Tab-separated table of C-alpha atoms and ligand atoms in Angstrom:
chain	number	residue	atom	x	y	z
A	1	MET	CA	2.341	12.952	-53.020
A	2	SER	CA	-1.005	12.812	-51.229
A	3	ARG	CA	-1.362	10.107	-48.526
A	4	ASP	CA	-4.341	8.098	-47.454
A	5	LEU	CA	-6.247	9.536	-44.505
A	6	ALA	CA	-5.323	6.426	-42.452
A	7	THR	CA	-1.642	7.183	-43.015
A	8	GLU	CA	-2.157	10.917	-42.347
A	9	LEU	CA	-3.835	10.186	-39.011
A	10	ILE	CA	-0.925	8.052	-37.908
A	11	HIS	CA	1.870	10.242	-39.298
A	12	HIS	CA	0.225	13.420	-38.070
A	13	ALA	CA	2.318	16.523	-38.145
A	14	TYR	CA	1.527	17.439	-34.601
A	15	ALA	CA	4.340	18.645	-32.371
A	16	PRO	CA	3.870	20.079	-28.905
A	17	PRO	CA	3.689	23.872	-29.123
A	18	PRO	CA	7.131	25.383	-28.575
A	19	GLY	CA	7.363	27.358	-25.324
A	20	PHE	CA	4.410	25.496	-23.759
A	21	ASP	CA	5.581	25.322	-20.181
A	22	ALA	CA	2.815	24.422	-17.833
A	23	PRO	CA	3.045	22.750	-14.413
A	24	GLN	CA	0.763	19.891	-15.382
A	25	VAL	CA	2.516	16.892	-16.871
A	26	GLY	CA	1.565	15.795	-20.380
A	27	VAL	CA	0.162	12.314	-20.861
A	28	HIS	CA	2.588	10.419	-23.038
A	29	LYS	CA	1.454	7.085	-24.373
A	30	ALA	CA	3.517	4.776	-26.589
A	31	SER	CA	4.592	1.243	-27.149
A	32	THR	CA	7.179	2.096	-29.843
A	33	VAL	CA	9.635	4.877	-29.206
A	34	ILE	CA	11.266	6.118	-32.413
A	35	PHE	CA	15.081	6.377	-32.407
A	36	PRO	CA	16.549	9.081	-34.638
A	37	SER	CA	19.628	7.034	-35.505
A	38	VAL	CA	21.397	3.736	-34.970
A	39	ALA	CA	23.798	5.507	-32.641
A	40	ALA	CA	20.856	6.617	-30.459
A	41	LEU	CA	19.350	3.170	-30.535
A	42	ARG	CA	22.619	1.640	-29.350
A	43	SER	CA	23.482	4.187	-26.725
A	44	ARG	CA	20.242	4.551	-24.824
A	45	ASP	CA	19.966	2.348	-21.790
A	46	TRP	CA	16.493	1.864	-20.193
A	47	ARG	CA	17.966	0.896	-16.865
A	48	TYR	CA	19.670	4.258	-16.282
A	49	LYS	CA	17.027	6.352	-17.972
A	50	SER	CA	19.602	7.739	-20.387
A	51	GLY	CA	16.746	8.054	-22.851
A	52	TYR	CA	13.462	6.490	-23.924
A	53	THR	CA	13.655	3.010	-25.460
A	54	TYR	CA	10.279	1.281	-25.378
A	55	GLY	CA	6.937	2.133	-23.746
A	56	LEU	CA	7.173	-0.638	-21.253
A	57	HIS	CA	10.298	0.894	-19.796
A	58	GLY	CA	8.929	4.359	-19.354
A	59	THR	CA	7.637	7.566	-20.900
A	60	PRO	CA	8.154	11.194	-19.808
A	61	THR	CA	4.891	10.784	-17.787
A	62	THR	CA	5.936	7.655	-15.913
A	63	PHE	CA	9.451	8.924	-15.347
A	64	THR	CA	7.981	12.032	-13.766
A	65	LEU	CA	5.758	10.042	-11.477
A	66	GLU	CA	8.665	7.791	-10.531
A	67	GLU	CA	10.735	10.842	-9.569
A	68	ARG	CA	7.849	12.264	-7.470
A	69	ILE	CA	7.120	9.039	-5.654
A	70	ALA	CA	10.848	8.566	-4.852
A	71	ALA	CA	10.862	12.124	-3.480
A	72	LEU	CA	7.642	11.427	-1.458
A	73	GLU	CA	9.243	8.395	0.151
A	74	GLY	CA	12.639	10.054	0.692
A	75	GLY	CA	14.312	7.603	-1.574
A	76	THR	CA	16.307	8.086	-4.776
A	77	GLN	CA	14.899	5.525	-7.342
A	78	CYS	CA	11.404	4.286	-8.002
A	79	THR	CA	9.920	1.507	-10.094
A	80	LEU	CA	6.213	1.606	-10.997
A	81	VAL	CA	4.105	-1.518	-11.368
A	82	PRO	CA	0.438	-2.126	-12.254
A	83	SER	CA	-0.779	-2.735	-8.624
A	84	GLY	CA	0.315	-2.742	-4.952
A	85	LEU	CA	0.299	-6.505	-4.934
A	86	ALA	CA	2.487	-6.529	-8.122
A	87	ALA	CA	4.893	-4.309	-6.130
A	88	VAL	CA	5.118	-7.010	-3.354
A	89	ALA	CA	5.661	-9.677	-6.022
A	90	LEU	CA	8.380	-7.615	-7.756
A	91	VAL	CA	10.374	-7.338	-4.446
A	92	ASP	CA	9.941	-11.039	-3.762
A	93	GLN	CA	10.975	-12.163	-7.188
A	94	ALA	CA	13.903	-9.755	-7.431
A	95	LEU	CA	15.421	-10.720	-4.112
A	96	LEU	CA	14.574	-14.322	-3.515
A	97	ALA	CA	15.753	-17.570	-5.132
A	98	ALA	CA	15.142	-21.300	-4.558
A	99	GLY	CA	16.269	-22.323	-1.054
A	100	ASP	CA	15.704	-18.845	0.415
A	101	GLU	CA	13.366	-17.938	3.168
A	102	VAL	CA	11.239	-14.779	3.599
A	103	LEU	CA	9.722	-13.724	6.950
A	104	LEU	CA	6.278	-12.031	6.974
A	105	PRO	CA	4.539	-10.420	9.932
A	106	ASP	CA	1.514	-12.365	11.141
A	107	ASN	CA	-0.728	-9.413	10.381
A	108	VAL	CA	0.636	-8.950	6.860
A	109	TYR	CA	-1.714	-7.876	3.979
A	110	GLY	CA	-3.488	-11.196	3.212
A	111	PRO	CA	-2.685	-11.465	-0.472
A	112	SER	CA	1.056	-10.995	0.249
A	113	ARG	CA	0.838	-14.099	2.458
A	114	GLU	CA	-1.057	-15.992	-0.213
A	115	LEU	CA	1.578	-15.048	-2.769
A	116	ALA	CA	4.172	-16.625	-0.574
A	117	ARG	CA	2.048	-19.684	0.189
A	118	HIS	CA	1.145	-20.420	-3.417
A	119	GLU	CA	3.617	-18.797	-5.827
A	120	LEU	CA	6.891	-18.497	-3.963
A	121	ALA	CA	6.484	-22.058	-2.584
A	122	ARG	CA	6.355	-23.400	-6.151
A	123	TRP	CA	9.802	-21.765	-6.782
A	124	GLY	CA	11.286	-23.440	-3.695
A	125	ILE	CA	11.144	-20.263	-1.579
A	126	THR	CA	9.833	-20.797	1.927
A	127	HIS	CA	8.164	-18.322	4.354
A	128	ARG	CA	7.368	-18.130	8.047
A	129	LEU	CA	5.191	-15.758	9.976
A	130	TYR	CA	6.652	-13.783	12.816
A	131	ASP	CA	4.995	-11.745	15.603
A	132	PRO	CA	5.798	-8.158	14.677
A	133	MET	CA	5.237	-7.046	18.326
A	134	ASP	CA	8.137	-9.156	19.570
A	135	ALA	CA	11.468	-8.060	18.079
A	136	ALA	CA	13.503	-10.392	20.297
A	137	ALA	CA	11.500	-13.429	18.997
A	138	LEU	CA	12.128	-12.224	15.436
A	139	ALA	CA	15.887	-11.959	15.994
A	140	ALA	CA	15.873	-15.532	17.177
A	141	MET	CA	13.935	-16.711	14.142
A	142	ILE	CA	16.315	-15.309	11.528
A	143	GLY	CA	18.292	-18.216	10.097
A	144	PRO	CA	21.022	-18.784	7.486
A	145	ARG	CA	18.410	-19.055	4.673
A	146	THR	CA	16.548	-15.874	5.653
A	147	ARG	CA	17.073	-13.273	2.862
A	148	LEU	CA	14.129	-10.901	3.234
A	149	LEU	CA	12.093	-9.432	6.112
A	150	TRP	CA	8.743	-7.838	5.224
A	151	LEU	CA	7.437	-5.109	7.458
A	152	GLU	CA	4.078	-3.498	7.679
A	153	ALA	CA	3.157	-0.599	9.998
A	154	PRO	CA	0.492	-0.967	11.224
A	155	GLY	CA	-0.442	-4.511	10.281
A	156	SER	CA	-3.367	-4.958	7.876
A	157	VAL	CA	-6.833	-5.077	9.446
A	158	THR	CA	-5.713	-5.699	13.021
A	159	MET	CA	-3.687	-2.468	13.097
A	160	GLU	CA	-0.861	-3.407	15.553
A	161	PHE	CA	1.964	-0.820	15.167
A	162	PRO	CA	5.430	-2.534	15.537
A	163	ASP	CA	8.702	-1.226	16.852
A	164	LEU	CA	10.141	-0.683	13.405
A	165	PRO	CA	13.683	0.354	14.502
A	166	ALA	CA	14.007	-2.782	16.665
A	167	LEU	CA	12.808	-5.071	13.795
A	168	VAL	CA	15.163	-3.391	11.345
A	169	ALA	CA	18.114	-3.685	13.823
A	170	ALA	CA	17.436	-7.426	14.184
A	171	ALA	CA	17.425	-7.851	10.381
A	172	ARG	CA	20.515	-5.678	9.855
A	173	ALA	CA	22.522	-7.576	12.461
A	174	ARG	CA	22.102	-10.677	10.308
A	175	GLY	CA	22.496	-9.078	6.926
A	176	VAL	CA	18.882	-9.537	5.963
A	177	THR	CA	17.261	-7.065	3.545
A	178	THR	CA	14.157	-5.209	4.856
A	179	ALA	CA	11.112	-4.203	2.792
A	180	LEU	CA	8.235	-2.173	4.138
A	181	ASP	CA	4.673	-2.085	2.838
A	182	ASN	CA	4.176	1.659	3.436
A	183	THR	CA	0.670	1.925	1.975
A	184	TRP	CA	-0.668	3.162	5.372
A	185	GLY	CA	2.036	5.718	5.964
A	186	ALA	CA	2.008	6.794	2.275
A	187	GLY	CA	5.314	8.716	2.719
A	188	VAL	CA	3.307	11.173	4.892
A	189	ALA	CA	3.031	9.654	8.416
A	190	PHE	CA	6.801	8.896	8.704
A	191	GLN	CA	9.967	8.719	6.607
A	192	ALA	CA	10.710	5.004	6.286
A	193	PHE	CA	14.277	5.325	4.966
A	194	GLU	CA	15.285	7.306	8.047
A	195	LEU	CA	14.590	4.109	10.006
A	196	GLY	CA	17.185	2.146	7.975
A	197	ILE	CA	14.654	0.271	5.832
A	198	ASP	CA	16.125	-0.882	2.474
A	199	ILE	CA	13.027	-1.051	0.226
A	200	VAL	CA	9.766	0.844	0.548
A	201	MET	CA	6.742	-0.233	-1.473
A	202	GLN	CA	3.349	1.354	-1.623
A	203	ALA	CA	-0.002	0.550	-3.192
A	204	LEU	CA	-0.416	3.882	-5.015
A	205	THR	CA	-3.952	2.636	-5.439
A	206	LYS	CA	-4.734	4.081	-1.998
A	207	PHE	CA	-3.506	7.522	-0.920
A	208	PRO	CA	-1.464	8.741	-3.898
A	209	SER	CA	-4.294	7.946	-6.299
A	210	GLY	CA	-6.930	9.065	-3.734
A	211	GLY	CA	-9.715	8.729	-6.274
A	212	GLY	CA	-10.517	5.066	-5.981
A	213	ASP	CA	-10.095	4.807	-9.763
A	214	VAL	CA	-6.535	3.636	-10.293
A	215	LEU	CA	-4.539	0.497	-9.462
A	216	MET	CA	-0.796	0.998	-9.237
A	217	GLY	CA	2.213	0.233	-7.005
A	218	SER	CA	5.649	1.566	-6.445
A	219	VAL	CA	8.997	0.156	-5.167
A	220	VAL	CA	11.499	2.734	-3.936
A	221	THR	CA	15.120	2.380	-2.811
A	222	ARG	CA	18.067	4.543	-1.873
A	223	ASP	CA	20.525	1.959	-3.035
A	224	ALA	CA	21.546	1.945	-6.752
A	225	ALA	CA	22.548	-1.768	-6.790
A	226	LEU	CA	19.268	-2.844	-5.158
A	227	HIS	CA	17.360	-0.673	-7.636
A	228	GLU	CA	19.118	-2.265	-10.594
A	229	ARG	CA	18.151	-5.758	-9.359
A	230	LEU	CA	14.550	-4.581	-9.055
A	231	LYS	CA	14.639	-2.894	-12.421
A	232	LEU	CA	15.996	-6.052	-14.207
A	233	THR	CA	13.238	-8.217	-12.713
A	234	HIS	CA	10.715	-5.519	-13.627
A	235	MET	CA	11.957	-5.735	-17.249
A	236	HIS	CA	11.911	-9.531	-17.329
A	237	LEU	CA	8.353	-9.614	-15.995
A	238	GLY	CA	7.123	-6.774	-18.305
A	239	LEU	CA	5.350	-4.793	-15.501
A	240	GLY	CA	4.792	-1.461	-17.248
A	241	VAL	CA	2.062	1.022	-16.303
A	242	ALA	CA	-0.186	3.055	-18.533
A	243	GLY	CA	0.308	6.801	-19.207
A	244	ASN	CA	-3.352	7.655	-18.368
A	245	ASP	CA	-3.062	5.892	-14.999
A	246	ALA	CA	0.201	7.615	-14.234
A	247	GLU	CA	-1.346	10.970	-15.057
A	248	LEU	CA	-4.257	10.316	-12.673
A	249	VAL	CA	-1.835	9.701	-9.822
A	250	LEU	CA	0.266	12.787	-10.833
A	251	ARG	CA	-2.924	14.854	-10.739
A	252	SER	CA	-3.763	13.644	-7.230
A	253	LEU	CA	-0.359	13.861	-5.654
A	254	PRO	CA	-0.478	17.613	-4.861
A	255	SER	CA	-3.562	17.124	-2.690
A	256	LEU	CA	-2.177	14.033	-0.862
A	257	PRO	CA	-1.063	15.784	2.380
A	258	LEU	CA	-4.404	17.662	2.630
A	259	ARG	CA	-6.385	14.484	2.027
A	260	TYR	CA	-4.271	12.430	4.422
A	261	ALA	CA	-4.762	15.070	7.166
A	262	ALA	CA	-8.481	15.397	6.623
A	263	GLN	CA	-9.072	11.621	6.707
A	264	ASP	CA	-6.878	11.364	9.760
A	265	ARG	CA	-8.903	14.069	11.554
A	266	THR	CA	-12.292	12.509	10.712
A	267	GLY	CA	-10.935	8.976	11.461
A	268	ARG	CA	-9.842	9.959	14.931
A	269	GLN	CA	-13.098	11.674	15.656
A	270	LEU	CA	-15.154	8.618	14.650
A	271	ALA	CA	-12.776	6.163	16.354
A	272	ALA	CA	-12.994	8.108	19.645
A	273	TRP	CA	-16.800	8.155	19.388
A	274	LEU	CA	-17.016	4.452	18.573
A	275	ALA	CA	-14.581	3.496	21.339
A	276	ALA	CA	-16.892	5.107	23.903
A	277	ARG	CA	-19.831	3.015	22.774
A	278	PRO	CA	-20.942	0.074	24.963
A	279	GLU	CA	-21.024	-2.272	22.010
A	280	VAL	CA	-17.296	-1.772	21.282
A	281	ARG	CA	-14.871	-3.885	23.292
A	282	GLN	CA	-11.598	-2.676	21.682
A	283	LEU	CA	-10.529	0.126	19.340
A	284	LEU	CA	-7.676	-0.763	16.928
A	285	HIS	CA	-6.282	2.566	15.829
A	286	PRO	CA	-2.560	3.160	16.519
A	287	ALA	CA	-2.972	6.797	17.460
A	288	PHE	CA	-5.034	5.834	20.516
A	289	GLU	CA	-3.822	4.852	23.951
A	290	GLY	CA	-4.672	1.165	24.538
A	291	SER	CA	-4.353	0.221	20.885
A	292	PRO	CA	-1.518	-2.332	20.383
A	293	GLY	CA	1.720	-0.554	19.500
A	294	HIS	CA	0.443	2.972	20.295
A	295	ALA	CA	3.821	3.856	21.929
A	296	HIS	CA	5.653	2.781	18.800
A	297	TRP	CA	3.312	4.832	16.653
A	298	ARG	CA	3.909	7.859	18.861
A	299	ALA	CA	7.719	7.408	18.632
A	300	THR	CA	7.623	7.032	14.835
A	301	CYS	CA	4.771	8.971	13.303
A	302	SER	CA	3.447	12.472	12.982
A	303	ALA	CA	0.065	11.421	11.578
A	304	ALA	CA	-2.204	8.435	11.036
A	305	ALA	CA	-4.274	7.210	8.091
A	306	GLY	CA	-8.058	7.390	8.324
A	307	LEU	CA	-8.232	3.670	8.701
A	308	PHE	CA	-9.146	1.777	11.836
A	309	SER	CA	-10.907	-1.318	13.136
A	310	VAL	CA	-13.120	-2.022	16.126
A	311	MET	CA	-13.846	-5.209	17.967
A	312	PHE	CA	-17.475	-5.612	18.790
A	313	ASP	CA	-18.066	-7.474	22.017
A	314	GLU	CA	-18.222	-11.253	21.997
A	315	ARG	CA	-21.687	-11.125	23.620
A	316	TYR	CA	-23.129	-10.104	20.200
A	317	SER	CA	-23.834	-12.603	17.450
A	318	ALA	CA	-22.132	-12.445	14.033
A	319	LEU	CA	-25.674	-11.835	12.644
A	320	GLN	CA	-25.993	-8.678	14.721
A	321	VAL	CA	-22.686	-7.383	13.454
A	322	ASP	CA	-23.717	-8.157	9.882
A	323	ALA	CA	-26.975	-6.307	10.425
A	324	PHE	CA	-25.004	-3.268	11.645
A	325	VAL	CA	-22.827	-3.358	8.612
A	326	ASP	CA	-25.748	-3.873	6.238
A	327	ALA	CA	-27.543	-0.899	7.783
A	328	LEU	CA	-24.714	1.547	7.051
A	329	GLU	CA	-25.651	3.983	4.223
A	330	LEU	CA	-22.725	6.300	3.742
A	331	PHE	CA	-20.096	3.692	4.526
A	332	LYS	CA	-20.087	1.465	1.445
A	333	MET	CA	-19.121	-2.164	1.734
A	334	GLY	CA	-15.996	-2.943	-0.218
A	335	TYR	CA	-12.224	-3.468	-0.160
A	336	SER	CA	-9.528	-0.817	-0.459
A	337	TRP	CA	-9.247	2.537	1.283
A	338	ALA	CA	-8.066	6.189	1.070
A	339	GLY	CA	-10.570	7.169	-1.598
A	340	PRO	CA	-13.357	9.837	-1.221
A	341	VAL	CA	-15.953	7.329	-0.212
A	342	SER	CA	-15.951	5.806	3.307
A	343	LEU	CA	-15.818	2.026	3.280
A	344	VAL	CA	-16.524	-0.765	5.732
A	345	VAL	CA	-15.666	-4.532	5.827
A	346	PRO	CA	-16.453	-7.116	8.486
A	347	TYR	CA	-13.550	-9.569	8.654
A	348	ASP	CA	-13.487	-13.229	9.574
A	349	LEU	CA	-10.710	-13.245	12.103
A	350	ALA	CA	-10.898	-17.016	12.629
A	351	ALA	CA	-9.902	-17.529	8.975
A	352	MET	CA	-7.133	-14.868	9.275
A	353	ARG	CA	-5.647	-15.411	12.680
A	354	GLY	CA	-7.038	-18.659	14.069
A	355	GLU	CA	-9.830	-19.365	16.564
A	356	ALA	CA	-10.582	-16.841	19.366
A	357	ALA	CA	-8.789	-18.820	22.123
A	358	ALA	CA	-5.567	-18.766	20.223
A	359	ARG	CA	-5.657	-15.099	19.431
A	360	PRO	CA	-4.230	-12.183	21.537
A	361	ALA	CA	-6.672	-10.554	23.950
A	362	HIS	CA	-7.187	-7.471	21.766
A	363	LEU	CA	-8.562	-9.725	18.962
A	364	ARG	CA	-11.457	-11.304	20.894
A	365	GLY	CA	-14.926	-10.498	19.357
A	366	HIS	CA	-16.075	-9.458	15.919
A	367	LEU	CA	-13.758	-7.222	13.858
A	368	VAL	CA	-15.091	-4.510	11.509
A	369	ARG	CA	-12.726	-2.210	9.639
A	370	PHE	CA	-13.562	1.319	8.623
A	371	SER	CA	-11.864	3.431	5.920
A	372	VAL	CA	-12.771	7.056	6.290
A	373	GLY	CA	-13.329	9.054	3.187
A	374	LEU	CA	-13.814	12.738	2.592
A	375	GLU	CA	-17.459	13.122	3.737
A	376	ALA	CA	-18.357	15.434	6.676
A	377	ALA	CA	-17.545	13.802	9.978
A	378	GLN	CA	-20.967	14.540	11.511
A	379	ASP	CA	-22.794	12.720	8.706
A	380	LEU	CA	-20.582	9.661	9.026
A	381	GLN	CA	-21.094	9.650	12.805
A	382	ALA	CA	-24.919	9.849	12.318
A	383	ASP	CA	-24.656	6.973	9.904
A	384	LEU	CA	-22.790	4.863	12.428
A	385	ALA	CA	-25.301	5.798	15.150
A	386	GLN	CA	-28.385	4.691	13.160
A	387	ALA	CA	-26.678	1.503	12.078
A	388	LEU	CA	-25.745	0.611	15.712
A	389	VAL	CA	-29.431	0.821	16.693
A	390	VAL	CA	-30.379	-1.473	13.753
A	391	GLY	CA	-27.593	-3.984	14.561
A	392	PHE	CA	-27.543	-4.040	18.385
A	393	GLY	CA	-30.746	-2.352	19.527
A	394	GLY	CA	-30.827	0.397	22.161
A	395	THR	CA	-30.735	4.078	21.271
A	396	ALA	CA	-28.336	6.177	19.281
B	401	PLP	C1	-1.390	-2.760	2.971
B	401	PLP	C2	-1.705	-3.110	1.515
B	401	PLP	N1	-0.730	-3.407	0.751
B	401	PLP	C3	-0.948	-3.701	-0.565
B	401	PLP	C4	-2.184	-3.702	-1.150
B	401	PLP	C5	-2.361	-4.058	-2.587
B	401	PLP	O1	-2.697	-2.983	-3.380
B	401	PLP	P1	-3.415	-3.268	-4.808
B	401	PLP	O2	-4.905	-3.361	-4.453
B	401	PLP	O3	-3.080	-2.097	-5.589
B	401	PLP	O4	-2.906	-4.471	-5.385
B	401	PLP	C6	-3.247	-3.327	-0.375
B	401	PLP	C7	-4.619	-3.302	-0.896
B	401	PLP	O5	-5.625	-3.343	-0.171
B	401	PLP	C8	-3.112	-3.061	1.051
B	401	PLP	O6	-4.077	-2.748	1.860
């Protein structure tokens, strides 16, 4: 019986060529997964990956990426979600209930704080900010309702590197679960699980993707019971990722260590050059002496991301800083980092951390953050030099 073309195109006789064994992972895309029998339908369990059940719960492509990200982080199980922020939300929703409290560092990624302020609050979950540079104060803050401690190393934008082992010890002593936003470390700079951290999330959007063309997040654990809680919430929320996106990350993963090292090298060269400029009051890069938490970075890390901030001196006006940023040509203005293109963002510290008088000494002045891409270091330095002249006068 001949079939209509529409039917033929759907029920195509294609099967992967037998014996096709290539290192590149195939891109599998499906909502429906066909079961060969009722017995198979009843016996497959999406939670334990005993087989494929429905596209939302994984395909060979996403299972492979989960395994590789778990291995990258030194964990055993991974759950993929559609963005880094969704990964934060998944951890919060899986672990917190009405009446619970979550503690966030005062330099936490801004949208994570907004999530707590606006969404968690509506579910009766409270949050407080703690100073990540003061482990003793954190220990004193932990109360009977504290269930979750978020960590970030270094903190977003202001780049203070905390004493992670001391913060983890304070949480463990009180039975509080710890979750690290490891987007900066990317599984390369340090091994978070070795520090006793329970959950490690990452915005795969940054280093693992590396192309600036994918949004994705991961949540990794070493604890099967914790993973099952995360997995159940993941299923209830329907947070699947697309096969094409997973494939892009899989394709970029082999070059992750090379890209991380190259961006680190260029980042340190530019940071050192900027720190020596008279316009710059303070460098915020954890690999440099004089940057807050440098000793903790040295004790914990073998590398640094190509991401840093500088404080331009208070004697300059905000308009001069804006003119400097506007004059940059290779550094493009925009959020995110770890892609091939260098990026720059001037931040409004007053909105983020309060007025100057209330901020720590290293945060006086005008903050500009740089994300170093894969361009040649000398070209980026020349770009900074010409923009400094436009913004602040003087000579390059
Ligand atoms: C430290 C950190 N965590 C999480 C995220 C969120 O990632 P996404 O943009 O994929 O939601 C970002 C994004 O900038 C980030 O910088």
